Structure formats: structure tokens, C-alpha cells
């Protein structure tokens, strides 16, 4: 029986490119840079400063709302203490009163009596004005021109470039299957070279 199928194998093909390692050297360069800084004359003057703080002085003449509330609270507290002491004293007089003694008259006489003692003499405003003073100041600063020299010397540099291997595939592996037989006839009697088989033999 003749061979009907032919199988052909195509192997892979590739190319290798080898780059050898190398060491490169670059020479040094020297550079000189000159910078100039301009000088100048600067004058700073600060005038005299006089600060006047009259808050406490004005507050003693026309109190602020907070000060008025505080003063009213203090006066109310003092009046409550005085009234309590007076009522306690008058209560003691009433408890110790004898029959026929005019205690009510004594109490009324004490309440309507003219105050005696020392009187305080004050001035308005009662608080001084806070005065602060800063003397004037004059600062003169002179700077000459400056030359800056910058010498840059770069050392030689060695650069190592490693080697590498490059692979490129030029032919991929393949398997070729080729039919090499003759044509197939259906039914087999259609083949012009067909010879019937004698089944009686």
C-alpha cells in the first residue's frame, strides 16, 4: 500500500547578536565662574513713638457697660450688708426695750441722723493716662561690591557598559502534513483502474 501522508518538520531558526562589555572614559573639564554681588547703601529710620493709653482714665469718668455692671454689683452687695447690719442692730434694740421706752423714736432718729466722719475728696478722672515713649532710631548700612570665584574641576569618569546577547527568531518551528496519495473515489467502482474483487475465489 502506498504512503498517503507525508509529515515534514521545519526546525526553529534564530540569530544571536553578542555585544561585548566595554569600559568608556570621559575626560575632565575645568570651569571658572565669576559672580559679582553689587553692594549698596541702606538707611533705615524709625521716628519717635509716643503711645497714650487713656482707657482707664475714660473708664473712670464714663464707665463701660462691663465696668458699670461690676460697680453696681459691688454697691448692691455693700448696701445689702449695711441694711442687714442695721436691721440686726434695730432688732436688738426692740428685743431689749423696756416698757415705756421709745424705741421706735430712737430707731427713726438713727436713720435720719446726719452722717459724721471723714469725707473723701476725689478728682476726675481718677485713673492716670498711661504714656509710653520710644526714642527714634537711625541705622546706616553700607556694603562694598563682592566678587565670588567658583572653580569647578570635574574628575574623569569611567562608565562600564555591560555586555548583552540579543536573540532574534528568523524561522518558527513548524510541522507540515501533506497528503501525497491519489484521489479517493466514492463508490470505489468509479475509479477507472478499479478491479472488482472476486469474492467467489
Short mmCIF file of C-alpha atoms in Angstrom, two decimals:
data_model
loop_
_atom_site.label_atom_id
_atom_site.label_comp_id
_atom_site.label_asym_id
_atom_site.label_seq_id
_atom_site.Cartn_x
_atom_site.Cartn_y
_atom_site.Cartn_z
CA UNK A 1 0.00 0.00 0.00
CA UNK A 2 1.40 3.40 -0.98
CA UNK A 3 2.10 6.16 1.56
CA UNK A 4 -0.76 8.61 1.71
CA UNK A 5 0.57 11.25 4.21
CA UNK A 6 3.97 12.95 4.28
CA UNK A 7 4.97 14.73 7.52
CA UNK A 8 7.76 17.32 7.29
CA UNK A 9 9.27 19.00 10.39
CA UNK A 10 10.72 22.51 9.98
CA UNK A 11 13.15 23.31 12.85
CA UNK A 12 13.43 26.70 14.56
CA UNK A 13 15.98 29.14 13.20
CA UNK A 14 17.41 32.08 15.21
CA UNK A 15 20.25 34.56 15.17
CA UNK A 16 22.38 35.56 18.13
CA UNK A 17 23.99 39.01 18.36
CA UNK A 18 26.60 39.35 21.09
CA UNK A 19 27.58 42.82 22.35
CA UNK A 20 30.78 42.65 24.36
CA UNK A 21 31.14 44.56 27.63
CA UNK A 22 33.20 47.75 27.44
CA UNK A 23 34.62 50.46 29.70
CA UNK A 24 34.37 54.07 28.49
CA UNK A 25 36.32 57.03 29.92
CA UNK A 26 35.35 60.67 29.63
CA UNK A 27 37.97 63.38 30.21
CA UNK A 28 37.54 66.01 32.93
CA UNK A 29 36.76 69.67 32.30
CA UNK A 30 37.61 72.71 34.42
CA UNK A 31 35.28 75.69 34.62
CA UNK A 32 35.77 79.06 36.32
CA UNK A 33 32.68 81.09 37.17
CA UNK A 34 32.80 84.66 38.45
CA UNK A 35 29.79 86.20 40.16
CA UNK A 36 29.53 89.79 41.24
CA UNK A 37 27.36 90.87 44.13
CA UNK A 38 26.56 94.55 44.00
CA UNK A 39 26.98 96.47 47.22
CA UNK A 40 24.71 99.23 48.38
CA UNK A 41 23.81 101.75 50.99
CA UNK A 42 20.72 101.21 53.10
CA UNK A 43 19.35 103.71 55.59
CA UNK A 44 16.60 102.77 57.98
CA UNK A 45 14.95 105.45 60.04
CA UNK A 46 12.38 104.95 62.77
CA UNK A 47 10.63 108.05 64.08
CA UNK A 48 9.83 108.69 67.69
CA UNK A 49 6.79 106.87 69.03
CA UNK A 50 4.55 108.25 71.75
CA UNK A 51 1.76 105.99 72.94
CA UNK A 52 -1.10 107.32 75.05
CA UNK A 53 -3.44 104.82 76.68
CA UNK A 54 -6.43 106.68 78.14
CA UNK A 55 -8.75 103.73 78.55
CA UNK A 56 -8.60 103.63 82.35
CA UNK A 57 -8.95 107.43 82.58
CA UNK A 58 -12.04 107.46 80.33
CA UNK A 59 -13.39 104.43 82.14
CA UNK A 60 -13.23 106.28 85.45
CA UNK A 61 -15.31 109.17 84.02
CA UNK A 62 -17.70 107.29 81.73
CA UNK A 63 -17.57 103.63 82.70
CA UNK A 64 -18.12 100.98 80.10
CA UNK A 65 -21.04 98.60 80.31
CA UNK A 66 -18.93 95.88 81.92
CA UNK A 67 -17.47 98.31 84.46
CA UNK A 68 -20.93 99.76 85.27
CA UNK A 69 -22.34 96.28 85.88
CA UNK A 70 -19.39 95.41 88.13
CA UNK A 71 -19.67 98.68 90.12
CA UNK A 72 -23.44 98.27 90.51
CA UNK A 73 -22.97 94.72 91.76
CA UNK A 74 -20.40 95.88 94.32
CA UNK A 75 -22.63 98.74 95.50
CA UNK A 76 -25.63 96.41 95.77
CA UNK A 77 -23.62 93.91 97.78
CA UNK A 78 -22.35 96.66 100.10
CA UNK A 79 -25.86 98.09 100.53
CA UNK A 80 -27.20 94.62 101.37
CA UNK A 81 -24.51 94.16 104.05
CA UNK A 82 -25.24 97.63 105.52
CA UNK A 83 -29.02 97.03 105.55
CA UNK A 84 -28.53 93.63 107.21
CA UNK A 85 -26.31 95.12 109.92
CA UNK A 86 -28.77 97.99 110.52
CA UNK A 87 -31.75 95.63 110.78
CA UNK A 88 -29.84 93.41 113.17
CA UNK A 89 -28.98 96.40 115.35
CA UNK A 90 -32.56 97.65 115.35
CA UNK A 91 -33.79 94.14 116.20
CA UNK A 92 -31.51 94.05 119.23
CA UNK A 93 -32.96 97.40 120.40
CA UNK A 94 -36.51 96.09 120.07
CA UNK A 95 -35.67 92.92 122.00
CA UNK A 96 -34.07 94.81 124.85
CA UNK A 97 -36.70 97.59 125.02
CA UNK A 98 -38.29 98.34 128.40
CA UNK A 99 -41.91 99.26 128.95
CA UNK A 100 -42.45 102.90 128.18
CA UNK A 101 -39.16 103.23 126.33
CA UNK A 102 -39.49 105.00 122.98
CA UNK A 103 -37.50 102.51 120.89
CA UNK A 104 -39.20 103.45 117.62
CA UNK A 105 -38.17 107.07 118.12
CA UNK A 106 -34.56 106.05 118.68
CA UNK A 107 -34.58 103.97 115.53
CA UNK A 108 -36.06 106.82 113.45
CA UNK A 109 -33.56 109.25 114.99
CA UNK A 110 -30.67 106.98 113.98
CA UNK A 111 -31.99 106.62 110.43
CA UNK A 112 -32.44 110.40 109.96
CA UNK A 113 -29.19 111.43 111.69
CA UNK A 114 -26.68 113.35 109.60
CA UNK A 115 -23.60 111.34 108.66
CA UNK A 116 -20.46 112.22 110.57
CA UNK A 117 -16.82 111.38 109.98
CA UNK A 118 -14.27 111.98 107.26
CA UNK A 119 -15.29 112.82 103.75
CA UNK A 120 -13.25 111.66 100.80
CA UNK A 121 -12.21 114.23 98.21
CA UNK A 122 -11.64 112.78 94.74
CA UNK A 123 -10.56 114.01 91.36
CA UNK A 124 -11.94 113.21 87.93
CA UNK A 125 -10.59 111.27 86.15
CA UNK A 126 -9.34 109.10 88.96
CA UNK A 127 -7.04 106.96 86.81
CA UNK A 128 -3.96 108.40 85.07
CA UNK A 129 -3.22 108.27 81.36
CA UNK A 130 -0.61 105.62 80.52
CA UNK A 131 2.16 107.25 78.48
CA UNK A 132 4.96 105.24 76.82
CA UNK A 133 7.83 106.66 74.79
CA UNK A 134 10.18 105.09 72.23
CA UNK A 135 13.23 107.01 71.11
CA UNK A 136 13.93 107.44 67.37
CA UNK A 137 16.43 105.17 65.64
CA UNK A 138 18.65 105.67 62.57
CA UNK A 139 20.57 102.72 61.05
CA UNK A 140 23.04 103.14 58.18
CA UNK A 141 24.43 100.00 56.48
CA UNK A 142 26.97 100.12 53.65
CA UNK A 143 28.25 97.08 51.78
CA UNK A 144 31.00 97.04 49.15
CA UNK A 145 30.80 95.07 45.92
CA UNK A 146 31.93 91.45 46.16
CA UNK A 147 33.46 89.13 43.57
CA UNK A 148 32.90 85.39 44.00
CA UNK A 149 35.15 82.94 42.16
CA UNK A 150 33.88 79.40 41.70
CA UNK A 151 36.34 76.93 40.22
CA UNK A 152 34.80 73.65 39.18
CA UNK A 153 37.11 70.77 38.28
CA UNK A 154 35.33 67.63 37.17
CA UNK A 155 37.21 64.35 37.54
CA UNK A 156 37.38 61.85 34.71
CA UNK A 157 34.52 59.41 34.75
CA UNK A 158 34.70 55.73 33.92
CA UNK A 159 31.47 54.22 32.68
CA UNK A 160 31.08 50.47 32.50
CA UNK A 161 28.66 49.27 29.84
CA UNK A 162 27.80 45.60 30.41
CA UNK A 163 27.54 43.23 27.53
CA UNK A 164 24.34 41.66 26.31
CA UNK A 165 23.09 39.00 23.98
CA UNK A 166 20.28 39.65 21.52
CA UNK A 167 18.38 36.73 20.02
CA UNK A 168 16.04 37.12 17.06
CA UNK A 169 13.96 34.24 15.69
CA UNK A 170 14.00 34.06 11.89
CA UNK A 171 12.02 30.82 11.49
CA UNK A 172 9.47 29.43 13.91
CA UNK A 173 9.24 25.63 14.25
CA UNK A 174 6.52 24.05 12.11
CA UNK A 175 5.10 20.62 11.33
CA UNK A 176 3.86 20.29 7.73
CA UNK A 177 1.41 17.47 6.96
CA UNK A 178 0.92 16.81 3.24
CA UNK A 179 -1.40 14.29 1.61
CA UNK A 180 0.53 12.50 -1.20
CA UNK A 181 -1.91 9.75 -2.09
CA UNK A 182 -4.19 9.59 -5.12
CA UNK A 183 -7.78 10.74 -5.30
CA UNK A 184 -10.45 8.88 -3.36
CA UNK A 185 -13.48 7.63 -5.32
CA UNK A 186 -16.88 7.01 -3.80
CA UNK A 187 -18.03 4.43 -4.62
CA UNK A 188 -14.74 2.65 -5.37
CA UNK A 189 -16.18 1.37 -8.69
CA UNK A 190 -15.98 4.94 -10.04
CA UNK A 191 -12.17 4.59 -10.20
CA UNK A 192 -11.16 3.90 -13.80
CA UNK A 193 -8.48 1.49 -12.51
CA UNK A 194 -10.95 -0.30 -10.31
CA UNK A 195 -10.77 -4.06 -10.41
CA UNK A 196 -13.61 -5.88 -8.75
CA UNK A 197 -12.67 -8.43 -6.16
CA UNK A 198 -13.71 -11.95 -6.90
CA UNK A 199 -15.39 -12.99 -3.73
CA UNK A 200 -16.03 -16.47 -5.09
CA UNK A 201 -12.39 -17.40 -5.33
#
